[in-house]
Amino acid sequence: MSTAKISVRGLKKSFGSNEVLKGMDVDIAEGEVVCVIGPSGSGKSTFLRCLNKLEDITGGTVTVNGIDLTEPKVDLNAVRQNIGMVFQHFNLFPHMSVLQNIMLAPVELKKLDKAAARAKGMELLKRVGLSEKADARPASLSGGQKQRVAIARALAMNPGIMLFDEATSALDPEMVGEVLQVIRDLAAEGMTMVVVTHEMGFAREVADRVIFMDAGVICEEGSPEAIFSNAAQPRLQEFLAKVL
Ligand code: ADP
Ligand code: MG
């Protein structure tokens, strides 16, 4: 029995006849920060979405906290409550205040009473530096502020795992740093995270391990040093030459 928090074996995913993930094996330990890099279309988002079964899995297994998500009887809602996900686009509810956005899932899904959810929401807003925005509507926030609210909303469920899919790529450059800082803080607190990113400097600094995906396979993986300073695979060298 593996002790990994996330264990992926022979993961395959096809959309129709298009095989997008061609057999991936990964173990992610508790508290580990894994950054996933690779060209557009290489399957990074699909991989991330398989980790909480937002995609049907074509082959192989994904085991999270010892639960095999490909088992037909698995309680996916329970699994997903433990996995926070943050996307490129924030998907905040526009008709709700910032605080209401954060309180929604704990109240609806965990049946937390509103006072406790509010207190937790305010604590999280403080953590992401947005206490003064509790009553604001999402539309009045900058992109970086919206993304920080989206992270706070994900954290409101007390997830054991956080998944980030290009969380900064829709942001204006001056807002990237404030969002990366929140992710960096989570890493320092020991959150288990899988971070798909095109911020190579960030990956180098924060990752315990970097995975380079190309055409649906893990082409190379290793320490940031190994990936960014000692790339072995020509495909990785070529990718880094374009993005660095
Ligand atoms: P990345 O995140 O690395 O850019 P994706 O995982 O988004 O790559 O996409 C990998 C491939 O899977 C692409 O060829 C894309 O067109 C295809 N794909 C992704 N999602 C779907 C979908 N819902 N239906 C059909 N094809 C998809
Ligand atoms: Mg993607």
PDB file of N, CA and C in Angstrom, residues 12-88:
ATOM      1  N   LYS A  12      -4.778   7.035 -18.323  1.00  0.00           N
ATOM      2  CA  LYS A  12      -5.059   7.343 -19.732  1.00  0.00           C
ATOM      3  C   LYS A  12      -6.381   8.084 -19.821  1.00  0.00           C
ATOM      4  N   LYS A  13      -6.386   9.039 -20.743  1.00  0.00           N
ATOM      5  CA  LYS A  13      -7.625   9.776 -20.991  1.00  0.00           C
ATOM      6  C   LYS A  13      -7.745  10.067 -22.476  1.00  0.00           C
ATOM      7  N   SER A  14      -8.851   9.656 -23.044  1.00  0.00           N
ATOM      8  CA  SER A  14      -9.129   9.961 -24.450  1.00  0.00           C
ATOM      9  C   SER A  14     -10.382  10.804 -24.541  1.00  0.00           C
ATOM     10  N   PHE A  15     -10.387  11.704 -25.512  1.00  0.00           N
ATOM     11  CA  PHE A  15     -11.622  12.374 -25.927  1.00  0.00           C
ATOM     12  C   PHE A  15     -11.944  11.812 -27.296  1.00  0.00           C
ATOM     13  N   GLY A  16     -12.938  10.931 -27.387  1.00  0.00           N
ATOM     14  CA  GLY A  16     -13.188  10.248 -28.650  1.00  0.00           C
ATOM     15  C   GLY A  16     -11.963   9.443 -29.031  1.00  0.00           C
ATOM     16  N   SER A  17     -11.480   9.660 -30.254  1.00  0.00           N
ATOM     17  CA  SER A  17     -10.310   8.900 -30.706  1.00  0.00           C
ATOM     18  C   SER A  17      -9.003   9.613 -30.356  1.00  0.00           C
ATOM     19  N   ASN A  18      -9.112  10.781 -29.697  1.00  0.00           N
ATOM     20  CA  ASN A  18      -7.918  11.554 -29.376  1.00  0.00           C
ATOM     21  C   ASN A  18      -7.384  11.152 -27.999  1.00  0.00           C
ATOM     22  N   GLU A  19      -6.314  10.378 -27.974  1.00  0.00           N
ATOM     23  CA  GLU A  19      -5.735   9.989 -26.682  1.00  0.00           C
ATOM     24  C   GLU A  19      -4.849  11.126 -26.166  1.00  0.00           C
ATOM     25  N   VAL A  20      -5.325  11.770 -25.115  1.00  0.00           N
ATOM     26  CA  VAL A  20      -4.684  12.984 -24.609  1.00  0.00           C
ATOM     27  C   VAL A  20      -3.687  12.656 -23.504  1.00  0.00           C
ATOM     28  N   LEU A  21      -4.028  11.714 -22.636  1.00  0.00           N
ATOM     29  CA  LEU A  21      -3.078  11.220 -21.623  1.00  0.00           C
ATOM     30  C   LEU A  21      -2.766   9.769 -21.972  1.00  0.00           C
ATOM     31  N   LYS A  22      -1.497   9.468 -22.080  1.00  0.00           N
ATOM     32  CA  LYS A  22      -1.101   8.191 -22.687  1.00  0.00           C
ATOM     33  C   LYS A  22      -0.454   7.233 -21.707  1.00  0.00           C
ATOM     34  N   GLY A  23      -0.809   7.377 -20.427  1.00  0.00           N
ATOM     35  CA  GLY A  23      -0.233   6.487 -19.419  1.00  0.00           C
ATOM     36  C   GLY A  23       0.713   7.271 -18.536  1.00  0.00           C
ATOM     37  N   MET A  24       0.169   7.825 -17.453  1.00  0.00           N
ATOM     38  CA  MET A  24       0.982   8.628 -16.533  1.00  0.00           C
ATOM     39  C   MET A  24       1.065   7.930 -15.184  1.00  0.00           C
ATOM     40  N   ASP A  25       2.255   7.937 -14.610  1.00  0.00           N
ATOM     41  CA  ASP A  25       2.476   7.401 -13.267  1.00  0.00           C
ATOM     42  C   ASP A  25       3.098   8.494 -12.410  1.00  0.00           C
ATOM     43  N   VAL A  26       2.429   8.824 -11.318  1.00  0.00           N
ATOM     44  CA  VAL A  26       2.927   9.877 -10.426  1.00  0.00           C
ATOM     45  C   VAL A  26       2.514   9.535  -8.993  1.00  0.00           C
ATOM     46  N   ASP A  27       3.400   9.752  -8.053  1.00  0.00           N
ATOM     47  CA  ASP A  27       3.039   9.736  -6.641  1.00  0.00           C
ATOM     48  C   ASP A  27       3.339  11.112  -6.073  1.00  0.00           C
ATOM     49  N   ILE A  28       2.402  11.646  -5.316  1.00  0.00           N
ATOM     50  CA  ILE A  28       2.609  12.942  -4.687  1.00  0.00           C
ATOM     51  C   ILE A  28       2.436  12.767  -3.188  1.00  0.00           C
ATOM     52  N   ALA A  29       3.453  13.160  -2.441  1.00  0.00           N
ATOM     53  CA  ALA A  29       3.452  12.948  -0.993  1.00  0.00           C
ATOM     54  C   ALA A  29       2.737  14.090  -0.284  1.00  0.00           C
ATOM     55  N   GLU A  30       2.300  13.814   0.917  1.00  0.00           N
ATOM     56  CA  GLU A  30       1.718  14.853   1.781  1.00  0.00           C
ATOM     57  C   GLU A  30       2.688  16.028   1.895  1.00  0.00           C
ATOM     58  N   GLY A  31       2.185  17.225   1.674  1.00  0.00           N
ATOM     59  CA  GLY A  31       3.008  18.419   1.835  1.00  0.00           C
ATOM     60  C   GLY A  31       3.897  18.735   0.644  1.00  0.00           C
ATOM     61  N   GLU A  32       3.829  17.903  -0.373  1.00  0.00           N
ATOM     62  CA  GLU A  32       4.692  18.130  -1.533  1.00  0.00           C
ATOM     63  C   GLU A  32       4.061  19.174  -2.473  1.00  0.00           C
ATOM     64  N   VAL A  33       4.910  19.980  -3.075  1.00  0.00           N
ATOM     65  CA  VAL A  33       4.455  20.942  -4.084  1.00  0.00           C
ATOM     66  C   VAL A  33       5.032  20.513  -5.429  1.00  0.00           C
ATOM     67  N   VAL A  34       4.134  20.111  -6.324  1.00  0.00           N
ATOM     68  CA  VAL A  34       4.555  19.643  -7.645  1.00  0.00           C
ATOM     69  C   VAL A  34       4.090  20.655  -8.679  1.00  0.00           C
ATOM     70  N   CYS A  35       5.009  21.203  -9.435  1.00  0.00           N
ATOM     71  CA  CYS A  35       4.647  22.100 -10.532  1.00  0.00           C
ATOM     72  C   CYS A  35       4.677  21.318 -11.834  1.00  0.00           C
ATOM     73  N   VAL A  36       3.644  21.537 -12.652  1.00  0.00           N
ATOM     74  CA  VAL A  36       3.531  20.863 -13.945  1.00  0.00           C
ATOM     75  C   VAL A  36       3.709  21.908 -15.030  1.00  0.00           C
ATOM     76  N   ILE A  37       4.698  21.675 -15.889  1.00  0.00           N
ATOM     77  CA  ILE A  37       4.961  22.585 -16.996  1.00  0.00           C
ATOM     78  C   ILE A  37       4.879  21.793 -18.307  1.00  0.00           C
ATOM     79  N   GLY A  38       4.791  22.503 -19.409  1.00  0.00           N
ATOM     80  CA  GLY A  38       4.744  21.830 -20.701  1.00  0.00           C
ATOM     81  C   GLY A  38       4.002  22.656 -21.713  1.00  0.00           C
ATOM     82  N   PRO A  39       4.164  22.313 -22.986  1.00  0.00           N
ATOM     83  CA  PRO A  39       3.535  23.109 -24.030  1.00  0.00           C
ATOM     84  C   PRO A  39       2.013  23.066 -23.966  1.00  0.00           C
ATOM     85  N   SER A  40       1.393  24.058 -24.562  1.00  0.00           N
ATOM     86  CA  SER A  40      -0.051  24.103 -24.684  1.00  0.00           C
ATOM     87  C   SER A  40      -0.534  22.859 -25.420  1.00  0.00           C
ATOM     88  N   GLY A  41      -1.569  22.238 -24.882  1.00  0.00           N
ATOM     89  CA  GLY A  41      -2.126  21.042 -25.519  1.00  0.00           C
ATOM     90  C   GLY A  41      -1.457  19.745 -25.106  1.00  0.00           C
ATOM     91  N   SER A  42      -0.500  19.822 -24.177  1.00  0.00           N
ATOM     92  CA  SER A  42       0.210  18.600 -23.782  1.00  0.00           C
ATOM     93  C   SER A  42      -0.586  17.745 -22.794  1.00  0.00           C
ATOM     94  N   GLY A  43      -1.692  18.284 -22.264  1.00  0.00           N
ATOM     95  CA  GLY A  43      -2.544  17.494 -21.380  1.00  0.00           C
ATOM     96  C   GLY A  43      -2.472  17.884 -19.913  1.00  0.00           C
ATOM     97  N   LYS A  44      -1.877  19.043 -19.615  1.00  0.00           N
ATOM     98  CA  LYS A  44      -1.710  19.464 -18.223  1.00  0.00           C
ATOM     99  C   LYS A  44      -3.063  19.653 -17.520  1.00  0.00           C
ATOM    100  N   SER A  45      -3.960  20.381 -18.172  1.00  0.00           N
ATOM    101  CA  SER A  45      -5.272  20.621 -17.545  1.00  0.00           C
ATOM    102  C   SER A  45      -6.050  19.319 -17.410  1.00  0.00           C
ATOM    103  N   THR A  46      -5.975  18.488 -18.427  1.00  0.00           N
ATOM    104  CA  THR A  46      -6.696  17.212 -18.375  1.00  0.00           C
ATOM    105  C   THR A  46      -6.166  16.365 -17.225  1.00  0.00           C
ATOM    106  N   PHE A  47      -4.862  16.340 -17.065  1.00  0.00           N
ATOM    107  CA  PHE A  47      -4.258  15.612 -15.937  1.00  0.00           C
ATOM    108  C   PHE A  47      -4.800  16.125 -14.608  1.00  0.00           C
ATOM    109  N   LEU A  48      -4.786  17.447 -14.441  1.00  0.00           N
ATOM    110  CA  LEU A  48      -5.259  18.038 -13.189  1.00  0.00           C
ATOM    111  C   LEU A  48      -6.724  17.682 -12.943  1.00  0.00           C
ATOM    112  N   ARG A  49      -7.519  17.750 -14.007  1.00  0.00           N
ATOM    113  CA  ARG A  49      -8.950  17.478 -13.872  1.00  0.00           C
ATOM    114  C   ARG A  49      -9.219  16.007 -13.554  1.00  0.00           C
ATOM    115  N   CYS A  50      -8.317  15.133 -13.953  1.00  0.00           N
ATOM    116  CA  CYS A  50      -8.464  13.711 -13.593  1.00  0.00           C
ATOM    117  C   CYS A  50      -8.210  13.485 -12.103  1.00  0.00           C
ATOM    118  N   LEU A  51      -7.447  14.375 -11.472  1.00  0.00           N
ATOM    119  CA  LEU A  51      -7.099  14.176 -10.063  1.00  0.00           C
ATOM    120  C   LEU A  51      -8.298  14.351  -9.141  1.00  0.00           C
ATOM    121  N   ASN A  52      -9.327  15.063  -9.595  1.00  0.00           N
ATOM    122  CA  ASN A  52     -10.570  15.058  -8.805  1.00  0.00           C
ATOM    123  C   ASN A  52     -11.749  14.558  -9.631  1.00  0.00           C
ATOM    124  N   LYS A  53     -11.389  13.859 -10.688  1.00  0.00           N
ATOM    125  CA  LYS A  53     -12.367  13.192 -11.557  1.00  0.00           C
ATOM    126  C   LYS A  53     -13.411  14.150 -12.125  1.00  0.00           C
ATOM    127  N   LEU A  54     -12.941  15.346 -12.472  1.00  0.00           N
ATOM    128  CA  LEU A  54     -13.798  16.218 -13.270  1.00  0.00           C
ATOM    129  C   LEU A  54     -13.873  15.672 -14.684  1.00  0.00           C
ATOM    130  N   GLU A  55     -12.938  14.794 -15.031  1.00  0.00           N
ATOM    131  CA  GLU A  55     -12.998  14.063 -16.306  1.00  0.00           C
ATOM    132  C   GLU A  55     -13.205  12.587 -16.008  1.00  0.00           C
ATOM    133  N   ASP A  56     -13.958  11.915 -16.854  1.00  0.00           N
ATOM    134  CA  ASP A  56     -14.013  10.456 -16.774  1.00  0.00           C
ATOM    135  C   ASP A  56     -12.650   9.912 -17.154  1.00  0.00           C
ATOM    136  N   ILE A  57     -12.212   8.923 -16.420  1.00  0.00           N
ATOM    137  CA  ILE A  57     -10.879   8.378 -16.638  1.00  0.00           C
ATOM    138  C   ILE A  57     -10.983   7.165 -17.566  1.00  0.00           C
ATOM    139  N   THR A  58     -10.203   7.180 -18.641  1.00  0.00           N
ATOM    140  CA  THR A  58     -10.305   6.122 -19.659  1.00  0.00           C
ATOM    141  C   THR A  58      -9.582   4.848 -19.215  1.00  0.00           C
ATOM    142  N   GLY A  59      -8.445   5.017 -18.542  1.00  0.00           N
ATOM    143  CA  GLY A  59      -7.709   3.834 -18.102  1.00  0.00           C
ATOM    144  C   GLY A  59      -6.771   4.174 -16.963  1.00  0.00           C
ATOM    145  N   GLY A  60      -6.405   3.163 -16.204  1.00  0.00           N
ATOM    146  CA  GLY A  60      -5.507   3.372 -15.071  1.00  0.00           C
ATOM    147  C   GLY A  60      -6.276   3.771 -13.827  1.00  0.00           C
ATOM    148  N   THR A  61      -5.546   4.183 -12.795  1.00  0.00           N
ATOM    149  CA  THR A  61      -6.192   4.544 -11.534  1.00  0.00           C
ATOM    150  C   THR A  61      -5.639   5.868 -10.994  1.00  0.00           C
ATOM    151  N   VAL A  62      -6.497   6.552 -10.263  1.00  0.00           N
ATOM    152  CA  VAL A  62      -6.105   7.753  -9.516  1.00  0.00           C
ATOM    153  C   VAL A  62      -6.564   7.528  -8.086  1.00  0.00           C
ATOM    154  N   THR A  63      -5.629   7.470  -7.160  1.00  0.00           N
ATOM    155  CA  THR A  63      -5.956   7.205  -5.762  1.00  0.00           C
ATOM    156  C   THR A  63      -5.612   8.443  -4.941  1.00  0.00           C
ATOM    157  N   VAL A  64      -6.608   8.949  -4.208  1.00  0.00           N
ATOM    158  CA  VAL A  64      -6.419  10.142  -3.385  1.00  0.00           C
ATOM    159  C   VAL A  64      -6.754   9.787  -1.951  1.00  0.00           C
ATOM    160  N   ASN A  65      -5.828  10.006  -1.047  1.00  0.00           N
ATOM    161  CA  ASN A  65      -6.026   9.626   0.360  1.00  0.00           C
ATOM    162  C   ASN A  65      -6.480   8.180   0.481  1.00  0.00           C
ATOM    163  N   GLY A  66      -5.925   7.329  -0.354  1.00  0.00           N
ATOM    164  CA  GLY A  66      -6.246   5.907  -0.273  1.00  0.00           C
ATOM    165  C   GLY A  66      -7.533   5.487  -0.957  1.00  0.00           C
ATOM    166  N   ILE A  67      -8.240   6.455  -1.553  1.00  0.00           N
ATOM    167  CA  ILE A  67      -9.510   6.136  -2.218  1.00  0.00           C
ATOM    168  C   ILE A  67      -9.301   6.134  -3.734  1.00  0.00           C
ATOM    169  N   ASP A  68      -9.607   5.016  -4.367  1.00  0.00           N
ATOM    170  CA  ASP A  68      -9.460   4.900  -5.821  1.00  0.00           C
ATOM    171  C   ASP A  68     -10.666   5.546  -6.498  1.00  0.00           C
ATOM    172  N   LEU A  69     -10.415   6.667  -7.163  1.00  0.00           N
ATOM    173  CA  LEU A  69     -11.514   7.433  -7.759  1.00  0.00           C
ATOM    174  C   LEU A  69     -12.168   6.703  -8.926  1.00  0.00           C
ATOM    175  N   THR A  70     -11.501   5.683  -9.447  1.00  0.00           N
ATOM    176  CA  THR A  70     -12.089   4.964 -10.583  1.00  0.00           C
ATOM    177  C   THR A  70     -13.012   3.833 -10.127  1.00  0.00           C
ATOM    178  N   GLU A  71     -13.094   3.605  -8.818  1.00  0.00           N
ATOM    179  CA  GLU A  71     -14.069   2.636  -8.310  1.00  0.00           C
ATOM    180  C   GLU A  71     -15.472   3.184  -8.541  1.00  0.00           C
ATOM    181  N   PRO A  72     -16.377   2.359  -9.081  1.00  0.00           N
ATOM    182  CA  PRO A  72     -17.705   2.889  -9.417  1.00  0.00           C
ATOM    183  C   PRO A  72     -18.479   3.445  -8.216  1.00  0.00           C
ATOM    184  N   LYS A  73     -18.234   2.903  -7.021  1.00  0.00           N
ATOM    185  CA  LYS A  73     -19.070   3.321  -5.891  1.00  0.00           C
ATOM    186  C   LYS A  73     -18.473   4.462  -5.077  1.00  0.00           C
ATOM    187  N   VAL A  74     -17.381   5.041  -5.569  1.00  0.00           N
ATOM    188  CA  VAL A  74     -16.699   6.053  -4.772  1.00  0.00           C
ATOM    189  C   VAL A  74     -17.595   7.296  -4.587  1.00  0.00           C
ATOM    190  N   ASP A  75     -17.536   7.880  -3.384  1.00  0.00           N
ATOM    191  CA  ASP A  75     -18.295   9.097  -3.089  1.00  0.00           C
ATOM    192  C   ASP A  75     -17.485  10.303  -3.569  1.00  0.00           C
ATOM    193  N   LEU A  76     -17.735  10.675  -4.820  1.00  0.00           N
ATOM    194  CA  LEU A  76     -16.917  11.726  -5.434  1.00  0.00           C
ATOM    195  C   LEU A  76     -17.068  13.065  -4.731  1.00  0.00           C
ATOM    196  N   ASN A  77     -18.270  13.338  -4.234  1.00  0.00           N
ATOM    197  CA  ASN A  77     -18.453  14.620  -3.551  1.00  0.00           C
ATOM    198  C   ASN A  77     -17.562  14.720  -2.326  1.00  0.00           C
ATOM    199  N   ALA A  78     -17.471  13.629  -1.587  1.00  0.00           N
ATOM    200  CA  ALA A  78     -16.614  13.629  -0.392  1.00  0.00           C
ATOM    201  C   ALA A  78     -15.158  13.820  -0.795  1.00  0.00           C
ATOM    202  N   VAL A  79     -14.746  13.140  -1.861  1.00  0.00           N
ATOM    203  CA  VAL A  79     -13.361  13.276  -2.329  1.00  0.00           C
ATOM    204  C   VAL A  79     -13.097  14.719  -2.766  1.00  0.00           C
ATOM    205  N   ARG A  80     -14.022  15.266  -3.531  1.00  0.00           N
ATOM    206  CA  ARG A  80     -13.810  16.616  -4.084  1.00  0.00           C
ATOM    207  C   ARG A  80     -13.822  17.689  -3.005  1.00  0.00           C
ATOM    208  N   GLN A  81     -14.548  17.449  -1.924  1.00  0.00           N
ATOM    209  CA  GLN A  81     -14.549  18.447  -0.841  1.00  0.00           C
ATOM    210  C   GLN A  81     -13.170  18.612  -0.225  1.00  0.00           C
ATOM    211  N   ASN A  82     -12.356  17.597  -0.391  1.00  0.00           N
ATOM    212  CA  ASN A  82     -11.005  17.650   0.174  1.00  0.00           C
ATOM    213  C   ASN A  82      -9.971  18.191  -0.817  1.00  0.00           C
ATOM    214  N   ILE A  83     -10.439  18.525  -2.027  1.00  0.00           N
ATOM    215  CA  ILE A  83      -9.522  18.992  -3.069  1.00  0.00           C
ATOM    216  C   ILE A  83      -9.997  20.349  -3.562  1.00  0.00           C
ATOM    217  N   GLY A  84      -9.242  21.389  -3.242  1.00  0.00           N
ATOM    218  CA  GLY A  84      -9.592  22.720  -3.721  1.00  0.00           C
ATOM    219  C   GLY A  84      -9.011  22.921  -5.115  1.00  0.00           C
ATOM    220  N   MET A  85      -9.781  23.572  -5.996  1.00  0.00           N
ATOM    221  CA  MET A  85      -9.256  23.789  -7.340  1.00  0.00           C
ATOM    222  C   MET A  85      -9.430  25.251  -7.731  1.00  0.00           C
ATOM    223  N   VAL A  86      -8.379  25.799  -8.314  1.00  0.00           N
ATOM    224  CA  VAL A  86      -8.404  27.192  -8.755  1.00  0.00           C
ATOM    225  C   VAL A  86      -8.033  27.222 -10.228  1.00  0.00           C
ATOM    226  N   PHE A  87      -8.871  27.883 -11.007  1.00  0.00           N
ATOM    227  CA  PHE A  87      -8.723  27.900 -12.462  1.00  0.00           C
ATOM    228  C   PHE A  87      -8.191  29.249 -12.931  1.00  0.00           C
ATOM    229  N   GLN A  88      -7.903  29.279 -14.213  1.00  0.00           N
ATOM    230  CA  GLN A  88      -7.463  30.512 -14.848  1.00  0.00           C
ATOM    231  C   GLN A  88      -8.535  31.606 -14.698  1.00  0.00           C
TER     232      GLN A  88
END
